[in-house]
Short mmCIF file of C-alpha atoms in Angstrom, two decimals:
data_model
loop_
_atom_site.label_atom_id
_atom_site.label_comp_id
_atom_site.label_asym_id
_atom_site.label_seq_id
_atom_site.Cartn_x
_atom_site.Cartn_y
_atom_site.Cartn_z
CA MET A 157 5.27 -30.94 25.81
CA LEU A 158 2.16 -32.01 23.96
CA PHE A 159 2.05 -35.35 22.20
CA ARG A 160 -0.71 -37.56 20.99
CA VAL A 161 -1.72 -41.11 21.73
CA PHE A 162 -4.58 -43.10 20.30
CA ILE A 163 -7.03 -45.67 21.57
CA LEU A 164 -9.35 -47.88 19.61
CA VAL A 165 -12.91 -47.48 20.86
CA PHE A 166 -14.83 -49.04 18.00
CA LEU A 167 -14.28 -51.60 15.28
CA LEU A 168 -12.82 -50.34 12.04
CA SER A 169 -15.40 -48.99 9.63
CA PRO A 170 -16.56 -51.57 7.05
CA TYR A 171 -16.61 -48.96 4.33
CA ALA A 172 -13.86 -48.20 1.84
CA PHE A 173 -12.70 -44.61 1.43
CA ALA A 174 -11.27 -44.54 -2.06
CA ASP A 175 -10.58 -41.03 -3.29
CA PHE A 176 -11.53 -39.58 0.08
CA PRO A 177 -11.88 -35.79 -0.27
CA MET A 178 -10.56 -33.06 2.02
CA ILE A 179 -13.30 -32.16 4.50
CA ARG A 180 -12.65 -29.06 6.57
CA PHE A 181 -14.67 -28.22 9.69
CA TRP A 182 -14.24 -24.49 10.30
CA ARG A 183 -15.01 -23.07 13.74
CA GLY A 184 -14.94 -19.28 13.78
CA TYR A 185 -14.97 -17.27 16.98
CA ALA A 186 -15.97 -13.63 16.61
CA GLN A 187 -13.55 -10.94 17.71
CA ASP A 188 -14.26 -9.51 21.16
CA THR A 189 -15.23 -6.19 19.56
CA ALA A 190 -17.48 -7.73 16.88
CA THR A 191 -21.20 -6.92 16.91
CA ARG A 192 -23.93 -9.33 15.85
CA ASP A 193 -25.17 -7.22 12.95
CA GLY A 194 -21.71 -6.24 11.74
CA PHE A 195 -20.49 -9.81 11.99
CA ARG A 196 -23.48 -11.15 10.06
CA LYS A 197 -23.05 -8.49 7.37
CA LEU A 198 -19.41 -9.46 6.80
CA ILE A 199 -20.31 -13.16 6.65
CA ASN A 200 -23.00 -12.63 4.05
CA GLU A 201 -21.44 -9.90 1.96
CA GLU A 202 -17.75 -10.80 2.11
CA LEU A 203 -16.99 -14.33 3.30
CA ILE A 204 -19.69 -16.44 1.65
CA PRO A 205 -19.31 -14.89 -1.83
CA GLU A 206 -15.52 -15.06 -1.75
CA THR A 207 -15.50 -18.68 -0.56
CA ILE A 208 -17.47 -19.68 -3.65
CA GLU A 209 -15.53 -17.42 -6.00
CA VAL A 210 -12.10 -18.57 -4.89
CA GLY A 211 -13.05 -22.25 -4.63
CA SER A 212 -15.18 -22.84 -7.73
CA ARG A 213 -14.99 -19.85 -10.09
CA GLN A 214 -11.28 -19.75 -10.92
CA ALA A 215 -9.55 -21.41 -13.87
CA GLU A 216 -10.28 -25.12 -14.22
CA ASP A 217 -6.96 -26.24 -12.75
CA GLU A 218 -7.29 -23.80 -9.82
CA ARG A 219 -10.60 -24.91 -8.33
CA GLY A 220 -11.81 -27.88 -6.33
CA LEU A 221 -14.57 -26.83 -3.91
CA LEU A 222 -17.41 -29.39 -3.94
CA PHE A 223 -19.51 -28.31 -0.96
CA TYR A 224 -19.90 -25.31 1.33
CA SER A 225 -22.31 -25.09 4.25
CA PRO A 226 -21.93 -22.18 6.70
CA PHE A 227 -24.08 -22.03 9.84
CA MET A 228 -24.47 -19.75 12.84
CA PRO A 229 -25.77 -20.75 16.27
CA SER A 230 -27.91 -18.32 18.17
CA TRP A 231 -25.72 -15.30 18.99
CA ASN A 232 -26.81 -15.31 22.64
CA THR A 233 -26.28 -19.07 22.94
CA ALA A 234 -22.82 -18.76 21.43
CA LYS A 235 -21.87 -16.06 23.92
CA ARG A 236 -23.34 -17.94 26.88
CA PHE A 237 -21.57 -21.24 26.15
CA HIS A 238 -18.44 -19.85 24.40
CA LEU A 239 -19.40 -21.48 21.09
CA PRO A 240 -18.05 -20.45 17.68
CA GLU A 241 -20.29 -17.70 16.33
CA GLU A 242 -20.00 -19.15 12.82
CA MET A 243 -19.00 -22.57 11.57
CA ALA A 244 -18.82 -24.24 8.18
CA ILE A 245 -18.26 -27.56 6.45
CA LEU A 246 -16.15 -27.21 3.31
CA VAL A 247 -15.38 -30.16 1.04
CA TYR A 248 -12.60 -30.06 -1.54
CA LYS A 249 -11.95 -32.74 -4.12
CA SER A 250 -8.52 -33.39 -2.59
CA ALA A 251 -5.80 -31.81 -0.48
CA ASP A 252 -3.91 -31.04 -3.70
CA HIS A 253 -6.88 -29.14 -5.06
CA TYR A 254 -7.12 -27.16 -1.82
CA ASP A 255 -3.39 -26.33 -1.88
CA LYS A 256 -3.60 -25.15 -5.49
CA ILE A 257 -6.52 -22.87 -4.64
CA ARG A 258 -4.64 -21.31 -1.73
CA GLN A 259 -1.56 -20.73 -3.89
CA THR A 260 -3.42 -18.60 -6.42
CA GLU A 261 -3.36 -14.82 -6.16
CA ARG A 262 -6.94 -14.74 -5.01
CA GLY A 263 -6.44 -17.71 -2.74
CA LYS A 264 -3.60 -15.96 -0.89
CA SER A 265 -5.96 -13.17 0.16
CA TYR A 266 -8.77 -15.54 1.14
CA GLY A 267 -7.21 -16.64 4.45
CA PRO A 268 -6.57 -13.10 5.76
CA LEU A 269 -10.15 -12.14 4.82
CA HIS A 270 -11.37 -14.19 7.79
CA PHE A 271 -9.56 -11.93 10.24
CA ILE A 272 -10.48 -8.45 9.03
CA HIS A 273 -11.82 -6.05 11.64
CA GLY A 274 -15.22 -7.16 12.94
CA LEU A 275 -14.95 -10.80 11.87
CA PHE A 276 -12.99 -13.70 13.40
CA ALA A 277 -10.41 -13.84 16.18
CA LYS A 278 -7.13 -15.29 14.92
CA GLU A 279 -5.38 -15.09 18.28
CA PRO A 280 -7.08 -16.21 21.51
CA ARG A 281 -9.69 -13.71 22.63
CA GLN A 282 -10.52 -12.89 26.25
CA ASP A 283 -12.13 -16.28 26.90
CA GLY A 284 -9.16 -18.09 25.32
CA LYS A 285 -11.00 -19.12 22.15
CA ALA A 286 -9.39 -18.76 18.70
CA SER A 287 -10.62 -19.66 15.23
CA GLY A 288 -9.40 -22.52 13.06
CA SER A 289 -10.23 -25.59 10.99
CA LEU A 290 -10.09 -29.31 11.62
CA VAL A 291 -9.60 -31.73 8.72
CA ALA A 292 -11.97 -34.68 9.04
CA LYS A 293 -10.79 -38.26 8.75
CA PRO A 294 -12.89 -41.44 8.46
CA PHE A 295 -13.92 -42.43 11.98
CA THR A 296 -12.23 -45.46 13.45
CA LYS A 297 -11.19 -44.28 16.92
CA VAL A 298 -11.18 -41.28 19.22
CA GLU A 299 -7.95 -39.32 19.22
CA LEU A 300 -6.40 -38.38 22.56
CA GLN A 301 -3.67 -36.03 23.70
CA VAL A 302 -1.58 -35.89 26.84
CA ARG A 303 -0.97 -32.44 28.25
CA ASP A 304 1.01 -31.92 31.46
CA GLY A 305 0.60 -35.57 32.32
CA LYS A 306 -3.19 -35.54 31.89
CA THR A 307 -4.91 -37.51 29.13
CA GLU A 308 -7.78 -35.74 27.41
CA ILE A 309 -9.74 -35.86 24.17
CA ALA A 310 -7.85 -34.11 21.40
CA PRO A 311 -9.72 -31.70 19.11
CA ALA A 312 -10.48 -33.69 15.96
CA ALA A 313 -13.06 -34.03 13.20
CA TYR A 314 -14.42 -37.30 11.84
CA PHE A 315 -16.43 -38.40 8.82
CA LEU A 316 -19.16 -40.96 9.59
CA GLY A 317 -20.76 -42.86 6.74
CA LYS A 318 -19.62 -44.03 3.34
CA THR A 319 -18.29 -42.34 0.25
CA PRO A 320 -18.79 -41.23 -2.44
CA VAL A 321 -21.74 -38.87 -1.94
CA ASP A 322 -23.29 -36.03 -3.86
CA TRP A 323 -22.29 -33.37 -1.35
CA GLN A 324 -24.86 -30.76 -2.28
CA ARG A 325 -27.87 -33.06 -1.95
CA GLY A 326 -29.74 -33.89 1.20
CA PHE A 327 -31.12 -32.09 4.23
CA GLY A 328 -28.74 -31.07 6.98
CA LEU A 329 -28.97 -30.81 10.73
CA VAL A 330 -26.44 -29.46 13.23
CA ARG A 331 -26.46 -30.49 16.88
CA ILE A 332 -24.14 -28.88 19.42
CA LEU A 333 -23.89 -31.15 22.47
CA ALA A 334 -22.25 -30.75 25.87
CA HIS A 335 -21.85 -33.33 28.60
CA LYS A 336 -24.47 -33.13 31.30
CA ALA A 337 -23.42 -31.70 34.63
CA GLY A 338 -22.70 -34.46 37.10
CA TYR A 339 -22.09 -37.07 34.41
CA ALA A 340 -18.31 -37.08 34.62
CA SER A 341 -17.74 -39.79 32.02
CA ALA A 342 -19.83 -38.16 29.26
CA MET A 343 -16.70 -36.96 27.45
CA ASN A 344 -14.76 -40.07 28.32
CA PRO A 345 -13.24 -41.34 25.06
CA VAL A 346 -14.96 -44.70 25.41
CA VAL A 347 -18.38 -43.04 25.80
CA VAL A 348 -17.71 -40.69 22.89
CA GLY A 349 -16.45 -43.58 20.79
CA GLN A 350 -19.57 -45.61 21.52
CA HIS A 351 -21.75 -42.67 20.55
CA LEU A 352 -19.94 -42.06 17.26
CA GLY A 353 -19.68 -45.77 16.58
CA ARG A 354 -23.41 -46.14 16.94
CA ILE A 355 -24.05 -43.40 14.39
CA ASN A 356 -21.38 -44.82 12.10
CA SER A 357 -22.70 -48.39 12.17
CA ARG A 358 -24.93 -49.81 9.45
CA ARG A 359 -27.68 -50.37 12.01
CA GLY A 360 -27.43 -46.81 13.33
CA GLN A 361 -27.44 -45.27 9.87
CA ALA A 362 -30.43 -47.38 8.90
CA ALA A 363 -32.32 -46.34 12.03
CA LEU A 364 -31.64 -42.67 11.32
CA ARG A 365 -31.80 -42.94 7.52
CA LEU A 366 -28.54 -41.04 7.72
CA SER A 367 -26.58 -40.26 4.57
CA TYR A 368 -23.40 -39.13 6.33
CA ALA A 369 -22.12 -36.97 9.17
CA VAL A 370 -19.12 -34.80 9.99
CA VAL A 371 -18.44 -34.43 13.70
CA ALA A 372 -16.06 -32.14 15.56
CA VAL A 373 -15.00 -33.61 18.91
CA GLU A 374 -13.64 -31.34 21.62
CA LYS A 375 -12.75 -32.00 25.21
CA ASP A 376 -16.05 -30.59 26.46
CA ARG A 377 -18.52 -30.86 23.56
CA LEU A 378 -19.51 -32.41 20.25
CA ILE A 379 -20.61 -30.55 17.12
CA GLU A 380 -22.46 -32.86 14.76
CA TYR A 381 -23.28 -32.03 11.14
CA LEU A 382 -25.68 -34.71 9.90
CA VAL A 383 -27.23 -35.07 6.44
CA PHE A 384 -30.39 -36.99 5.53
CA PRO A 385 -31.93 -37.87 2.15
CA THR A 386 -35.35 -36.33 2.91
CA GLN A 387 -36.90 -33.74 5.19
CA ARG A 388 -39.03 -36.45 6.78
CA SER A 389 -36.03 -38.58 7.69
CA ARG A 390 -34.34 -35.53 9.21
CA LEU A 391 -37.41 -34.75 11.33
CA ARG A 392 -37.70 -38.31 12.59
CA ALA A 393 -33.98 -38.51 13.35
CA ILE A 394 -34.14 -35.48 15.65
CA GLU A 395 -36.24 -37.39 18.19
CA THR A 396 -34.25 -40.62 17.82
CA LEU A 397 -31.00 -38.78 18.42
CA ARG A 398 -32.39 -37.12 21.53
CA VAL A 399 -33.19 -40.54 22.98
CA TRP A 400 -29.66 -41.68 22.16
CA ASN A 401 -28.26 -38.63 23.96
CA GLU A 402 -29.63 -39.65 27.31
CA PRO A 403 -28.23 -39.55 29.87
CA CYS A 404 -24.86 -38.24 28.66
CA TYR A 405 -25.42 -35.13 26.54
CA SER A 406 -27.48 -31.95 26.53
CA GLU A 407 -28.33 -30.04 23.36
CA LEU A 408 -26.98 -26.49 23.42
CA ASN A 409 -28.32 -25.68 19.96
CA VAL A 410 -30.04 -27.47 17.06
CA LEU A 411 -29.87 -25.91 13.58
CA ARG A 412 -31.52 -27.00 10.36
CA ILE A 413 -29.53 -26.58 7.18
CA GLU A 414 -31.52 -25.55 4.10
CA LYS A 415 -30.26 -25.33 0.55
CA GLU A 416 -30.05 -21.89 -1.03
CA PRO A 417 -28.54 -21.03 -4.42
CA PHE A 418 -25.37 -18.99 -4.54
CA GLY A 419 -26.25 -15.35 -5.11
CA ARG A 420 -29.35 -15.54 -2.91
CA THR A 421 -27.57 -17.05 0.07
CA PHE A 422 -28.18 -15.30 3.37
CA ILE A 423 -27.66 -16.66 6.88
CA ARG A 424 -28.45 -15.22 10.27
CA SER A 425 -28.02 -16.41 13.85
CA GLY A 426 -29.77 -19.71 14.50
CA MET A 427 -29.65 -21.15 10.98
CA GLY A 428 -27.43 -22.55 8.26
CA VAL A 429 -27.39 -23.10 4.52
CA ASN A 430 -26.10 -25.58 1.98
CA VAL A 431 -24.86 -23.20 -0.70
CA GLY A 432 -25.92 -24.42 -4.13
CA PHE A 433 -23.29 -23.82 -6.81
CA ASP A 434 -21.74 -25.57 -9.80
CA PRO A 435 -18.44 -27.08 -8.67
CA GLY A 436 -17.39 -27.76 -12.26
CA LEU A 437 -15.88 -31.08 -11.13
CA SER A 438 -16.83 -34.72 -11.21
CA CYS A 439 -19.01 -35.43 -8.16
CA PRO A 440 -20.33 -39.04 -7.98
CA THR A 441 -23.44 -39.80 -5.98
CA GLN A 442 -24.82 -42.56 -3.80
CA LEU A 443 -27.58 -40.56 -2.14
CA PRO A 444 -31.22 -41.20 -3.04
CA LYS A 445 -33.08 -38.47 -4.84
CA SER A 446 -34.07 -35.65 -2.50
CA GLU A 447 -37.66 -34.66 -1.90
CA PRO A 448 -38.83 -31.56 -3.80
#
């Protein structure tokens, strides 16, 4: 039987989370029979357009999508390290808004779209990987699970930073990290908690000029989606973060996220986009004005 226990590995965040939105961290594993070109075609021609249409183009009381950023690691890197072939951060105004979207006629067909032939694996594929989403919570501690008497890090997603933010502003960066061979404690919950706590602290965010981050934590890796107010701050943060990694983590992939308007959005392996669209909803901001 699987049950969950929790440990506190960092002080509670000093920030308030009033009106905290629903943040979904999608991790999509391609079907065993999927090809790179066919997979990419379905992402760009089917999934991305329908995500925007179903989340922001329906009747006013049936929408709630604030932010959508899909990204794809290198196809060969994903295969080598058993990474998701496509991932995405999706932000909805609230869980109620998300539920209402999924209850619409169009929303009911949106979920199954992910699992059409040539796209994502719903059931575990040959390597045991299956697709799914994690809902991010404000980071305070690392979540654990006990399976067959062994304690391990539970799959979870965390929001690091402060709200509210203007979700579609800023310059994104994705880092996929794995623990270094021979460093057994790299994915120890205390080590992970210290790493996330450092990023989440006022001092860490000031050093990085970080606006916010959404991080997926798994038992053997971290997937970090970080957003910065300017391209310069993003560039500088890359080197700072690499220093912070040592000696625990190795970078499996680093992806820059660039903003592209809906209708001209196109992603390929090794990149990601912040899809620009009108959410039609109130979206307060605390981020500084982005560079042109």
